[in-house]
Amino acid sequence: MTDTTDEIWEPHAPATTARPRPVEVPASAGRLELLVAGTASVDVLAEGVVEVTAEDPEGGTGDVRIEWRLPCVDVTSFWSPDPRGTGWLPTAWNAPRRTGLSRGAPVAALVGTGDTTVCAFASDREEVLASAGVVEETGEFRFWVQAAGRLTVRIDTSGRHFGLSLAELADWWAGDRPVHVPDAARLPAYSTWYALHQNITPGTVEQQAALGKELGLDTIIVDDGWMTTDRTRGYAHCGDWEPHSLPDTAAHVARVHDLGVQYMLWYALPFIGKDSAAWAELSRFTLVDAPHMGAVVVDPRYPAVRAHLVDRLARAVEEWGMDGLKVDFIDWFGVQDPPAPGPEADCATVDEGLHLLLAEIRRRTVAAAPESMIEHRQPYVSPGLWPYATMVRAVDCPLSSQENRQRVVDTRLIAGPLAVHSDMLMWHSTEPVEQIACHLINVLFGVPQISVDLAVQSPAQRETLAFWLGVSRTHVDTLQLGGFRPARPDLGYPMITAVGDGTTVVARYAPLPVATGTEAAGEWRTLLVANADADPGVRLTGGRGTAEATVQDARGRTVGTSTVHLDGGLVYVPRGGLLTLRRV
C-alpha cells in the first residue's frame, strides 16, 4: 500500500491539501486498506462494521479525507441513491460527486453476487465531496470522502444483504432527528399533474377527488396551475401564490374534505417569477437566474425571502385548511458557487438559510394541523431534510414503469422513517388492464400516486385500479414497514420481497422462481406473489409442505384455486395478476 494518492489519475478532482496516510485497521473490520488525512480514530462497531473519524489536527476547518480500498472481487454493481445511479461500476478517475442538504445523500454501496454487501458507507455530514470507483491499475475499488474540519464515516463490509446494511446506515442517520409520519402519508394518493397539468378548477379537482375516493385514493395533490390563469407552462407566475384558479379556496377545500379526501397543494419553493408581484421586492435577493424557467431562485440567507415564502406556504394550511404541501424544486437551492451574502443576509451559507426556511414552514404547518404532510422528491433525499418532510417521491418518469420501480426502491433503501411515493402513474386511455396492473405492481413497495383522468377510465380499468390499490392499503405494514429485500440491483430489481409479521409479499418482474422457504420469505402464514412478467408460470422453490393457492387476474377476479407444493410447485398467474398462498 502506498502512503499517498498521487498514483491515481484524477483529472476531475479538485485540488486539496488533504494528504491521506495509512492507518491500521483491526482485522475484524474487514479487508480494508485505510488512509486518513487528519487526526484519525477507528472504532469497530461489529464484525465488518467500522466507524472512522478524521479531524483537522489544528482544530480548524482544513480539509480532512477518509480513503479506503478493497479488492473488487465478485462484484455485480455499484449502488447510489442518485436517479439512474445504480448498476455500472464507475472508475476511480471519474468526477467526484458533491452532496449537500438539497441534493443527494452521502451514501453508496458496492454490491456482490447474492446481493451481498461488499462495501457500504455513509458519512455523518450531508455536505461532502465523495468519490468511488475501480482502480484500473490494481483491480481494487477505491472510496474517499472529504470535508472541512471534522468527518465521520461508517463503513460496512459485513457481507449481509445490501438492503440490511443500508437500512442500518439510515438508522444511524436517524439518531436525534425526530420525524412524525402520519398514517395518511402511506396511503395511495391522486395527483393532478399528468392528468390535468395546469388546467385546474374547483370543479375538476372535486370531480377527481370524488372518483378517486371510490377507488381507494384518500388524498388529492393539486399541482401547478392553481396559482395562475395562464396555461402556457413555465414558472413566471410563481412567487405570489394566490389561488387564481381556485376561488373561494377554503370553501372548495371543505367540499373536498366532505368527500373524505385530504388535500395537499403544490409549491415551487425557490422560484420568484418575472410576472409575479413579488418580483419587484425579492428579485434583488437572487441566488441564481433561471431565464429558461421565467424566474429566479431566491436566496434563503435573507430574512425577507424566508418570511415571504413561509407566509405564502403556511397560509395553505392555516387559512385554507389544507392537509399538507408538495414542496418542489428544493434541489435548485444547491448552487455550487453562490454569490457572497449581502448586508441584509443573516446566514453565511445557503444551507443554513434553507434549514431555517424549511424548519419554519414545518413548524407553522404542524402548529395548524399536527397530522399535516409535506412531500419532497428525488434528488433531495438527504437525511438532513427528514425533520421537514413526511414523504419523498421518485423523480418524474412518466409511463416508465421499470424506472419508477428502480427509483422507488433506491429511495426506500435510505429514506429512513419517511414514506416513499412513486412518480405519478399515467397511461393512455386505451391501456389494457394487464399493463395498468403492472404499473401498480412496479411501485407496490412504495405509495402509488395516480394521475389519469378518472372520469374517462373504463369499468375494467377502474376495477383494476381498485383491486391493486386495495392490495396496497391492506398490506401497507408489510409493503412499507416490513423487512425490505430487493434483488439484483445490477438488473434493475427483477424481484422484490417484503417480510412482515406473518405476511410476505413478493413482486416478480422477470420469469424467476419464487423462494418460499423461511430464509428468503420469513415465517409466513400468507405469501402474496404479484406477477408483472409476461410469463405466467410461477415456480415455487425452497419451502416445505403444501399451501392453498388462490389466483386472481389483473382485475382481482378469482381464476383458479388449488393445493400446491412449496418446493417445485408450478402455478399459472396471468400478467398483472396475484397469487395468494396460505399454509395448510
Coordinates of C-alpha atoms in Angstrom, one line a residue:
M1 CA 0.0 0.0 0.0
T2 CA 1.3 3.4 -0.9
D3 CA 1.2 6.4 1.5
T4 CA -0.4 8.9 -0.8
T5 CA -2.9 9.0 -3.7
D6 CA -0.6 10.5 -6.3
E7 CA -0.6 7.4 -8.4
I8 CA -4.3 7.7 -9.1
W9 CA -5.1 9.9 -12.1
E10 CA -8.0 12.2 -11.1
P11 CA -8.5 14.8 -13.8
H12 CA -11.8 16.0 -12.4
A13 CA -11.0 16.1 -8.7
P14 CA -10.4 19.5 -7.1
A15 CA -7.1 20.4 -5.6
T16 CA -6.8 19.7 -1.9
T17 CA -4.3 19.9 0.9
A18 CA -5.6 16.7 2.4
R19 CA -2.8 14.1 2.1
P20 CA -4.0 10.7 3.3
R21 CA -1.6 8.5 5.3
P22 CA -2.0 4.8 6.2
V23 CA -4.0 3.9 9.3
E24 CA -4.0 0.5 10.8
V25 CA -7.4 -1.3 10.8
P26 CA -8.3 -4.2 13.1
A27 CA -8.8 -7.5 11.4
S28 CA -12.4 -7.6 12.4
A29 CA -13.1 -4.5 10.3
G30 CA -12.7 -6.5 7.1
R31 CA -10.2 -6.3 4.2
L32 CA -9.7 -2.6 4.2
E33 CA -6.7 -0.5 3.3
L34 CA -7.4 2.7 5.2
L35 CA -5.8 6.1 4.6
V36 CA -6.8 9.3 6.5
A37 CA -5.8 12.9 6.1
G38 CA -6.1 14.5 9.6
T39 CA -6.1 13.1 13.1
A40 CA -7.7 9.6 12.9
S41 CA -9.6 7.4 15.2
V42 CA -11.1 4.0 14.3
D43 CA -13.8 2.1 16.2
V44 CA -15.1 -1.4 15.3
L45 CA -18.8 -1.5 15.9
A46 CA -19.5 -5.1 14.8
E47 CA -17.9 -7.7 12.6
G48 CA -17.2 -6.0 9.4
V49 CA -18.6 -2.6 10.5
V50 CA -16.2 0.2 11.4
E51 CA -16.5 3.9 12.2
V52 CA -13.7 6.2 11.1
T53 CA -13.3 9.8 12.2
A54 CA -10.8 12.4 10.8
E55 CA -10.2 15.8 12.4
D56 CA -8.2 18.8 11.3
P57 CA -5.1 18.5 13.6
E58 CA -5.1 22.2 14.2
G59 CA -8.7 22.2 15.3
G60 CA -9.7 24.4 12.3
T61 CA -11.5 24.0 9.0
G62 CA -8.8 22.4 6.9
D63 CA -9.7 19.6 4.6
V64 CA -9.8 16.1 6.0
R65 CA -10.2 13.0 4.0
I66 CA -11.0 9.3 4.7
E67 CA -10.0 6.9 2.0
W68 CA -10.2 3.2 1.7
R69 CA -9.6 0.4 -0.8
L70 CA -10.6 -3.2 -1.1
P71 CA -10.3 -5.9 -3.7
C72 CA -13.0 -5.5 -6.3
V73 CA -13.9 -9.3 -6.2
D74 CA -17.2 -11.0 -7.1
V75 CA -18.9 -7.6 -7.5
T76 CA -22.0 -7.1 -9.6
S77 CA -22.9 -3.4 -9.2
F78 CA -22.4 0.0 -7.6
W79 CA -25.5 1.4 -5.8
S80 CA -26.2 5.1 -5.0
P81 CA -29.4 7.0 -4.3
D82 CA -29.0 9.3 -7.3
P83 CA -31.5 8.9 -10.1
R84 CA -30.0 6.4 -12.6
G85 CA -27.2 6.0 -10.2
T86 CA -27.3 2.2 -9.7
G87 CA -25.8 -0.5 -11.8
W88 CA -22.4 0.1 -13.5
L89 CA -19.1 0.3 -11.8
P90 CA -17.6 3.8 -12.0
T91 CA -13.9 4.3 -12.4
A92 CA -11.7 6.0 -9.8
W93 CA -10.9 8.8 -12.2
N94 CA -14.5 9.9 -12.7
A95 CA -15.5 13.2 -11.2
P96 CA -16.3 13.0 -7.5
R97 CA -19.9 13.9 -6.5
R98 CA -20.8 16.6 -4.1
T99 CA -23.7 16.1 -1.8
G100 CA -25.4 18.6 0.3
L101 CA -28.6 19.4 2.2
S102 CA -30.6 20.0 -1.0
R103 CA -29.1 17.4 -3.3
G104 CA -28.1 13.7 -2.9
A105 CA -27.1 11.9 0.2
P106 CA -23.6 10.8 1.4
V107 CA -24.1 7.1 1.0
A108 CA -23.2 4.4 -1.5
A109 CA -22.7 0.6 -1.7
L110 CA -20.7 -1.9 -3.7
V111 CA -22.9 -5.0 -4.1
G112 CA -21.7 -8.5 -4.7
T113 CA -23.1 -11.8 -6.0
G114 CA -26.1 -12.8 -4.0
D115 CA -26.9 -9.2 -3.2
T116 CA -24.3 -9.1 -0.5
T117 CA -22.6 -6.0 0.9
V118 CA -19.1 -5.9 -0.4
C119 CA -18.8 -2.4 1.0
A120 CA -21.4 0.2 2.0
F121 CA -20.7 3.6 3.6
A122 CA -22.3 6.7 4.9
S123 CA -21.0 9.9 6.4
D124 CA -22.3 11.9 9.3
R125 CA -22.4 15.1 7.3
E126 CA -24.6 16.0 4.3
E127 CA -22.0 18.3 2.8
V128 CA -19.2 16.2 1.5
L129 CA -17.2 15.5 -1.6
A130 CA -17.1 11.8 -2.4
S131 CA -15.5 9.5 -4.9
A132 CA -15.9 5.8 -5.6
G133 CA -14.5 3.7 -8.4
V134 CA -12.4 1.0 -9.9
V135 CA -8.7 1.5 -9.8
E136 CA -7.7 0.2 -13.3
E137 CA -4.1 -0.4 -12.4
T138 CA -4.8 -2.8 -9.5
G139 CA -8.4 -4.1 -9.8
E140 CA -9.3 -2.6 -6.4
F141 CA -12.3 -0.4 -5.6
R142 CA -11.4 2.9 -4.0
F143 CA -13.6 5.2 -2.0
W144 CA -12.8 8.5 -0.5
V145 CA -14.9 11.1 1.4
Q146 CA -13.7 14.7 2.1
A147 CA -15.0 17.6 4.1
A148 CA -13.7 20.5 6.1
G149 CA -12.8 20.3 9.8
R150 CA -14.2 17.0 11.0
L151 CA -15.8 14.0 9.4
T152 CA -17.0 10.6 10.5
V153 CA -17.7 7.8 8.0
R154 CA -19.3 4.4 8.8
I155 CA -18.0 1.6 6.6
D156 CA -19.8 -1.8 6.3
T157 CA -18.1 -4.8 4.7
S158 CA -20.3 -7.4 6.6
G159 CA -21.4 -9.4 3.6
R160 CA -25.1 -9.4 4.6
H161 CA -27.8 -8.3 2.2
F162 CA -27.0 -4.9 1.0
G163 CA -30.5 -3.6 1.9
L164 CA -29.9 -4.5 5.6
S165 CA -26.6 -2.6 5.5
L166 CA -28.2 0.5 4.0
A167 CA -31.1 0.3 6.5
E168 CA -28.7 0.2 9.4
L169 CA -26.8 3.2 8.0
A170 CA -30.1 5.1 7.7
D171 CA -30.9 4.2 11.3
W172 CA -27.5 5.7 12.3
W173 CA -28.5 8.9 10.5
A174 CA -31.9 8.9 12.2
G175 CA -30.2 9.5 15.6
D176 CA -31.6 12.7 17.0
R177 CA -33.7 13.6 14.0
P178 CA -37.4 13.4 15.2
V179 CA -39.8 12.6 12.4
H180 CA -43.5 12.0 12.6
V181 CA -45.1 10.4 9.5
P182 CA -48.9 10.5 9.6
D183 CA -50.7 7.3 8.5
A184 CA -52.2 9.2 5.5
A185 CA -48.7 9.7 4.1
R186 CA -48.5 5.9 3.5
L187 CA -51.9 5.5 1.7
P188 CA -52.4 5.8 -2.1
A189 CA -52.9 9.4 -3.4
Y190 CA -54.2 11.1 -6.5
S191 CA -52.1 13.9 -8.3
T192 CA -53.5 16.3 -10.8
W193 CA -50.2 16.9 -12.7
Y194 CA -50.1 14.4 -15.6
A195 CA -53.9 14.2 -15.7
L196 CA -54.7 17.9 -15.8
H197 CA -51.4 19.8 -15.9
Q198 CA -52.3 23.5 -15.4
N199 CA -56.0 23.1 -16.2
I200 CA -57.1 23.4 -12.6
T201 CA -60.6 24.5 -11.5
P202 CA -62.5 23.7 -8.3
G203 CA -64.9 21.5 -10.3
T204 CA -62.2 19.4 -11.9
V205 CA -60.4 18.9 -8.6
E206 CA -63.6 17.9 -6.8
Q207 CA -64.6 15.5 -9.6
Q208 CA -61.3 13.7 -9.4
A209 CA -61.3 13.6 -5.6
A210 CA -64.8 12.1 -5.6
L211 CA -63.9 9.4 -8.2
G212 CA -60.6 8.7 -6.5
K213 CA -62.2 8.2 -3.1
E214 CA -64.4 5.4 -4.6
L215 CA -61.2 3.6 -5.8
G216 CA -59.2 4.0 -2.5
L217 CA -57.4 7.3 -3.0
D218 CA -57.8 9.3 0.2
T219 CA -55.5 12.2 -0.7
I220 CA -55.5 14.6 -3.6
I221 CA -52.4 16.6 -4.5
V222 CA -53.2 19.6 -6.6
D223 CA -50.1 20.6 -8.7
D224 CA -49.1 23.5 -10.9
G225 CA -51.9 25.8 -12.3
W226 CA -53.8 26.7 -9.2
M227 CA -51.9 30.0 -8.7
T228 CA -52.4 31.3 -12.2
T229 CA -54.9 31.5 -15.0
D230 CA -52.1 31.3 -17.6
R231 CA -51.9 27.8 -19.2
T232 CA -48.6 28.1 -21.1
R233 CA -46.5 26.3 -18.6
G234 CA -43.3 27.8 -17.2
Y235 CA -42.7 29.4 -13.8
A236 CA -43.1 33.1 -14.5
H237 CA -46.2 33.3 -12.3
C238 CA -44.7 31.7 -9.2
G239 CA -44.0 33.6 -6.0
D240 CA -47.3 35.3 -5.1
W241 CA -49.1 32.0 -4.6
E242 CA -52.5 33.5 -4.9
P243 CA -55.3 30.9 -5.7
H244 CA -56.4 32.5 -9.0
S245 CA -57.7 29.1 -10.4
L246 CA -59.2 28.1 -7.0
P247 CA -61.5 31.0 -5.9
D248 CA -63.2 30.7 -2.6
T249 CA -60.4 28.4 -1.6
A250 CA -61.4 27.5 1.9
A251 CA -64.9 26.5 0.8
H252 CA -63.5 24.4 -2.0
V253 CA -61.2 22.6 0.4
A254 CA -64.1 22.0 2.7
R255 CA -66.1 20.4 -0.1
V256 CA -63.1 18.0 -0.8
H257 CA -62.9 17.2 2.9
D258 CA -66.6 16.4 2.9
L259 CA -65.8 13.6 0.4
G260 CA -63.4 12.1 3.0
V261 CA -60.4 13.2 1.0
Q262 CA -57.3 15.1 2.3
Y263 CA -55.9 17.9 0.3
M264 CA -52.3 18.9 -0.5
L265 CA -51.1 21.9 -2.6
W266 CA -48.0 22.3 -4.8
Y267 CA -45.4 25.0 -4.4
A268 CA -42.2 25.6 -6.5
L269 CA -40.5 26.9 -3.4
P270 CA -37.3 28.6 -4.8
F271 CA -38.9 30.4 -7.7
I272 CA -39.9 34.1 -7.9
G273 CA -41.4 34.5 -11.4
K274 CA -40.9 37.5 -13.6
D275 CA -44.6 38.1 -13.9
S276 CA -45.3 38.0 -10.1
A277 CA -45.9 40.9 -7.9
A278 CA -43.2 39.6 -5.6
W279 CA -40.6 40.1 -8.3
A280 CA -40.2 43.9 -7.5
E281 CA -39.2 43.2 -3.9
L282 CA -37.5 39.8 -3.9
S283 CA -35.6 39.5 -7.2
R284 CA -32.8 41.6 -5.7
F285 CA -32.1 38.6 -3.5
T286 CA -31.4 36.3 -6.5
L287 CA -29.3 33.2 -5.8
V288 CA -29.2 32.2 -9.4
D289 CA -31.1 33.3 -12.5
A290 CA -33.2 30.7 -14.4
P291 CA -34.3 32.6 -17.6
H292 CA -35.5 29.4 -19.3
M293 CA -37.9 29.0 -16.3
G294 CA -39.1 32.6 -16.4
A295 CA -38.0 33.0 -12.8
V296 CA -35.1 33.4 -10.5
V297 CA -34.1 31.2 -7.5
V298 CA -34.2 33.4 -4.4
D299 CA -31.6 33.2 -1.6
P300 CA -32.8 31.8 1.7
R301 CA -30.0 33.5 3.5
Y302 CA -32.1 36.7 3.6
P303 CA -34.8 37.0 6.3
A304 CA -37.1 38.9 3.8
V305 CA -37.0 35.9 1.5
R306 CA -37.8 33.4 4.2
A307 CA -40.6 35.5 5.7
H308 CA -42.3 35.8 2.4
L309 CA -42.0 32.1 1.5
V310 CA -43.1 30.9 4.9
D311 CA -46.2 33.1 5.0
R312 CA -47.2 32.1 1.5
L313 CA -46.8 28.3 2.1
A314 CA -48.2 28.2 5.7
R315 CA -51.3 30.0 4.6
A316 CA -52.5 26.9 2.7
V317 CA -52.8 25.0 6.0
E318 CA -53.5 27.9 8.4
E319 CA -56.2 29.8 6.3
W320 CA -57.5 27.4 3.7
G321 CA -57.5 24.2 5.7
M322 CA -55.1 22.2 3.5
D323 CA -53.7 18.9 4.9
G324 CA -50.2 19.4 3.5
L325 CA -47.8 20.8 1.0
K326 CA -46.0 19.4 -2.0
V327 CA -42.7 21.3 -1.8
D328 CA -41.0 21.2 -5.2
F329 CA -37.5 22.1 -6.6
I330 CA -35.6 22.3 -3.3
D331 CA -32.6 21.0 -5.3
W332 CA -32.4 24.3 -7.1
F333 CA -31.0 25.8 -3.9
G334 CA -28.0 23.6 -4.3
V335 CA -25.8 26.2 -6.1
Q336 CA -22.2 25.2 -6.1
D337 CA -20.7 28.7 -6.1
P338 CA -23.3 31.0 -4.6
P339 CA -22.7 34.8 -4.6
A340 CA -21.4 36.3 -1.4
P341 CA -24.2 37.2 1.0
G342 CA -25.1 40.9 1.2
P343 CA -25.5 43.0 4.3
E344 CA -29.2 42.0 4.7
A345 CA -28.3 38.3 5.0
D346 CA -28.2 36.7 8.4
C347 CA -26.6 33.4 7.3
A348 CA -23.2 32.6 5.9
T349 CA -24.3 29.6 3.8
V350 CA -27.3 28.8 1.7
D351 CA -27.8 25.5 3.6
E352 CA -28.1 27.5 6.9
G353 CA -30.8 29.6 5.4
L354 CA -32.5 26.6 3.9
H355 CA -32.6 24.9 7.3
L356 CA -34.3 27.9 8.8
L357 CA -36.7 28.2 5.9
L358 CA -37.9 24.6 5.9
A359 CA -37.9 24.4 9.7
E360 CA -40.3 27.4 10.0
I361 CA -42.6 26.1 7.3
R362 CA -42.8 22.8 9.1
R363 CA -43.3 24.4 12.5
R364 CA -46.2 26.6 11.2
T365 CA -47.9 23.8 9.3
V366 CA -47.7 21.3 12.2
A367 CA -49.0 24.0 14.6
A368 CA -52.0 24.5 12.5
A369 CA -52.6 20.8 11.7
P370 CA -50.5 18.3 13.7
E371 CA -51.1 15.5 11.1
S372 CA -50.2 17.7 8.1
M373 CA -47.9 16.2 5.4
I374 CA -45.1 17.6 3.3
E375 CA -43.8 15.9 0.2
H376 CA -40.2 16.2 -1.0
R377 CA -38.7 14.3 -4.0
Q378 CA -35.5 13.0 -5.6
P379 CA -32.8 14.1 -5.7
Y380 CA -33.2 16.0 -2.4
V381 CA -33.1 12.9 -0.3
S382 CA -30.6 14.0 2.4
P383 CA -31.2 12.8 5.9
G384 CA -30.8 16.5 6.9
L385 CA -34.2 17.1 5.3
W386 CA -36.1 14.3 7.2
P387 CA -37.4 16.6 10.0
Y388 CA -39.0 18.8 7.4
A389 CA -40.9 16.2 5.4
T390 CA -43.2 13.2 5.8
M391 CA -42.7 11.6 2.4
V392 CA -40.4 11.7 -0.6
R393 CA -41.4 11.0 -4.2
A394 CA -39.5 9.3 -7.1
V395 CA -38.4 11.9 -9.6
D396 CA -40.5 12.3 -12.8
C397 CA -40.5 9.3 -15.2
P398 CA -44.0 9.3 -16.8
L399 CA -45.0 5.9 -18.3
S400 CA -41.6 4.3 -17.4
S401 CA -42.7 1.5 -15.1
Q402 CA -39.2 -0.1 -14.7
E403 CA -37.6 3.3 -14.0
N404 CA -40.3 4.1 -11.5
R405 CA -39.7 0.8 -9.7
Q406 CA -35.9 1.4 -9.5
R407 CA -36.3 4.9 -8.2
V408 CA -38.8 3.9 -5.6
V409 CA -36.5 1.1 -4.4
D410 CA -33.4 3.2 -4.4
T411 CA -35.1 5.9 -2.4
R412 CA -36.7 3.4 0.0
L413 CA -33.3 1.9 0.8
I414 CA -32.1 5.1 2.5
A415 CA -35.3 7.0 3.3
G416 CA -35.3 6.1 6.9
P417 CA -38.7 7.0 8.5
L418 CA -40.2 8.8 5.5
A419 CA -42.9 7.3 3.3
V420 CA -41.7 6.8 -0.3
H421 CA -44.1 7.7 -3.1
S422 CA -43.9 6.6 -6.7
D423 CA -43.8 9.1 -9.5
M424 CA -47.4 9.6 -10.7
L425 CA -48.8 6.7 -12.7
M426 CA -50.3 7.6 -16.1
W427 CA -51.3 5.7 -19.1
H428 CA -53.1 6.1 -22.5
S429 CA -56.8 5.8 -22.3
T430 CA -56.7 2.5 -24.3
E431 CA -54.1 0.9 -22.0
P432 CA -55.1 -2.8 -21.3
V433 CA -55.8 -3.6 -17.7
E434 CA -52.9 -6.1 -17.5
Q435 CA -50.5 -3.2 -18.2
I436 CA -52.2 -0.9 -15.7
A437 CA -51.8 -3.7 -13.1
C438 CA -48.1 -3.9 -14.0
H439 CA -47.7 -0.2 -13.5
L440 CA -49.1 -0.6 -10.0
I441 CA -47.1 -3.7 -9.2
N442 CA -43.9 -1.9 -10.2
V443 CA -44.5 0.6 -7.4
L444 CA -46.0 -1.9 -5.0
F445 CA -43.3 -1.2 -2.3
G446 CA -43.9 2.5 -2.3
V447 CA -47.0 4.6 -2.1
P448 CA -48.7 4.7 -5.5
Q449 CA -49.7 8.1 -6.8
I450 CA -52.3 8.0 -9.7
S451 CA -52.5 10.8 -12.3
V452 CA -55.0 9.9 -15.0
D453 CA -58.4 11.4 -15.7
L454 CA -60.5 9.0 -13.7
A455 CA -63.7 10.2 -15.4
V456 CA -62.7 8.5 -18.7
Q457 CA -61.5 5.2 -17.3
S458 CA -63.4 2.1 -18.4
P459 CA -65.2 -0.1 -15.8
A460 CA -62.4 -2.7 -16.3
Q461 CA -59.7 -0.1 -15.8
R462 CA -61.4 1.2 -12.6
E463 CA -61.8 -2.3 -11.4
T464 CA -58.1 -2.9 -11.8
L465 CA -57.2 0.3 -10.0
A466 CA -59.5 -0.5 -7.1
F467 CA -58.1 -4.0 -6.8
W468 CA -54.4 -3.1 -6.7
L469 CA -54.9 0.0 -4.6
G470 CA -56.7 -2.3 -2.2
V471 CA -53.7 -4.6 -2.1
S472 CA -51.5 -1.6 -1.3
R473 CA -53.8 -0.5 1.5
T474 CA -54.5 -3.9 3.1
H475 CA -50.8 -4.8 3.3
V476 CA -49.4 -1.4 4.0
D477 CA -47.5 -2.5 7.1
T478 CA -45.7 -5.3 5.2
L479 CA -45.1 -3.4 2.0
Q480 CA -43.7 -0.2 3.5
L481 CA -42.6 -1.2 7.0
G482 CA -41.5 -4.8 6.7
G483 CA -38.1 -6.2 6.0
F484 CA -37.2 -5.0 2.6
R485 CA -35.2 -7.2 0.3
P486 CA -34.8 -6.0 -3.3
A487 CA -32.9 -8.4 -5.5
R488 CA -30.3 -7.8 -8.2
P489 CA -29.7 -4.1 -8.4
D490 CA -27.5 -4.7 -11.4
L491 CA -30.6 -5.9 -13.3
G492 CA -33.0 -3.2 -12.1
Y493 CA -34.5 -5.2 -9.2
P494 CA -36.3 -8.0 -11.2
M495 CA -37.7 -9.4 -7.9
I496 CA -38.5 -7.7 -4.6
T497 CA -39.6 -9.2 -1.3
A498 CA -41.1 -7.6 1.8
V499 CA -41.4 -9.6 5.0
G500 CA -43.9 -8.6 7.6
D501 CA -45.5 -10.2 10.7
G502 CA -46.9 -13.4 9.2
T503 CA -47.3 -12.0 5.7
T504 CA -44.7 -11.8 3.0
V505 CA -45.2 -10.1 -0.4
V506 CA -43.1 -10.9 -3.4
A507 CA -43.3 -9.0 -6.7
R508 CA -41.9 -10.7 -9.8
Y509 CA -40.8 -8.6 -12.8
A510 CA -39.0 -11.3 -14.7
P511 CA -39.6 -15.1 -15.2
L512 CA -37.9 -16.0 -12.0
P513 CA -38.8 -18.8 -9.4
V514 CA -40.2 -17.6 -6.1
A515 CA -38.4 -18.9 -2.9
T516 CA -40.9 -19.9 -0.3
G517 CA -38.5 -21.1 2.5
T518 CA -38.1 -19.1 5.7
E519 CA -34.6 -17.9 4.9
A520 CA -35.9 -16.0 1.9
A521 CA -39.5 -15.4 2.7
G522 CA -39.6 -15.4 6.5
E523 CA -42.1 -17.2 8.8
W524 CA -45.1 -16.5 6.7
R525 CA -48.7 -17.7 7.0
T526 CA -49.7 -15.8 3.9
L527 CA -47.5 -15.3 0.9
L528 CA -48.5 -13.0 -1.9
V529 CA -46.9 -13.1 -5.3
A530 CA -47.6 -10.2 -7.7
N531 CA -46.7 -11.1 -11.3
A532 CA -45.7 -8.3 -13.6
D533 CA -44.0 -10.6 -16.1
A534 CA -45.5 -11.9 -19.3
D535 CA -44.6 -15.5 -18.3
P536 CA -47.4 -16.8 -16.2
G537 CA -45.5 -19.8 -14.9
V538 CA -44.6 -19.1 -11.3
R539 CA -42.3 -21.8 -9.9
L540 CA -42.2 -22.2 -6.1
T541 CA -38.9 -23.3 -4.6
G542 CA -37.3 -24.0 -1.2
G543 CA -40.3 -24.4 1.0
R544 CA -41.7 -27.4 2.8
G545 CA -45.2 -28.9 2.6
T546 CA -48.1 -27.5 0.7
A547 CA -50.3 -24.4 0.6
E548 CA -53.7 -23.4 -0.6
A549 CA -53.3 -21.2 -3.7
T550 CA -55.7 -18.6 -5.0
V551 CA -55.0 -16.9 -8.3
Q552 CA -56.6 -13.6 -9.3
D553 CA -56.3 -11.7 -12.6
A554 CA -55.4 -8.1 -13.0
R555 CA -58.9 -7.0 -12.1
G556 CA -59.0 -9.1 -8.9
R557 CA -61.3 -11.8 -10.3
T558 CA -60.5 -15.3 -9.0
V559 CA -59.4 -17.5 -11.9
G560 CA -58.2 -20.6 -10.0
T561 CA -57.7 -22.4 -6.7
S562 CA -55.6 -25.4 -5.9
T563 CA -53.2 -27.0 -3.4
V564 CA -49.6 -26.6 -4.4
H565 CA -46.2 -27.9 -3.2
L566 CA -43.9 -25.2 -1.8
D567 CA -40.8 -26.8 -3.4
G568 CA -41.3 -27.4 -7.1
G569 CA -44.9 -26.4 -7.4
L570 CA -45.9 -24.5 -10.6
V571 CA -48.8 -22.1 -10.5
Y572 CA -50.0 -20.1 -13.5
V573 CA -50.6 -16.5 -12.7
P574 CA -51.7 -14.1 -15.5
R575 CA -49.7 -11.0 -16.2
G576 CA -50.8 -8.3 -13.8
G577 CA -52.3 -11.0 -11.5
L578 CA -51.9 -12.0 -7.9
L579 CA -51.1 -15.4 -6.3
T580 CA -52.1 -15.8 -2.7
L581 CA -50.6 -18.8 -0.8
R582 CA -51.9 -19.8 2.6
R583 CA -50.3 -22.5 4.6
V584 CA -52.4 -25.6 5.0

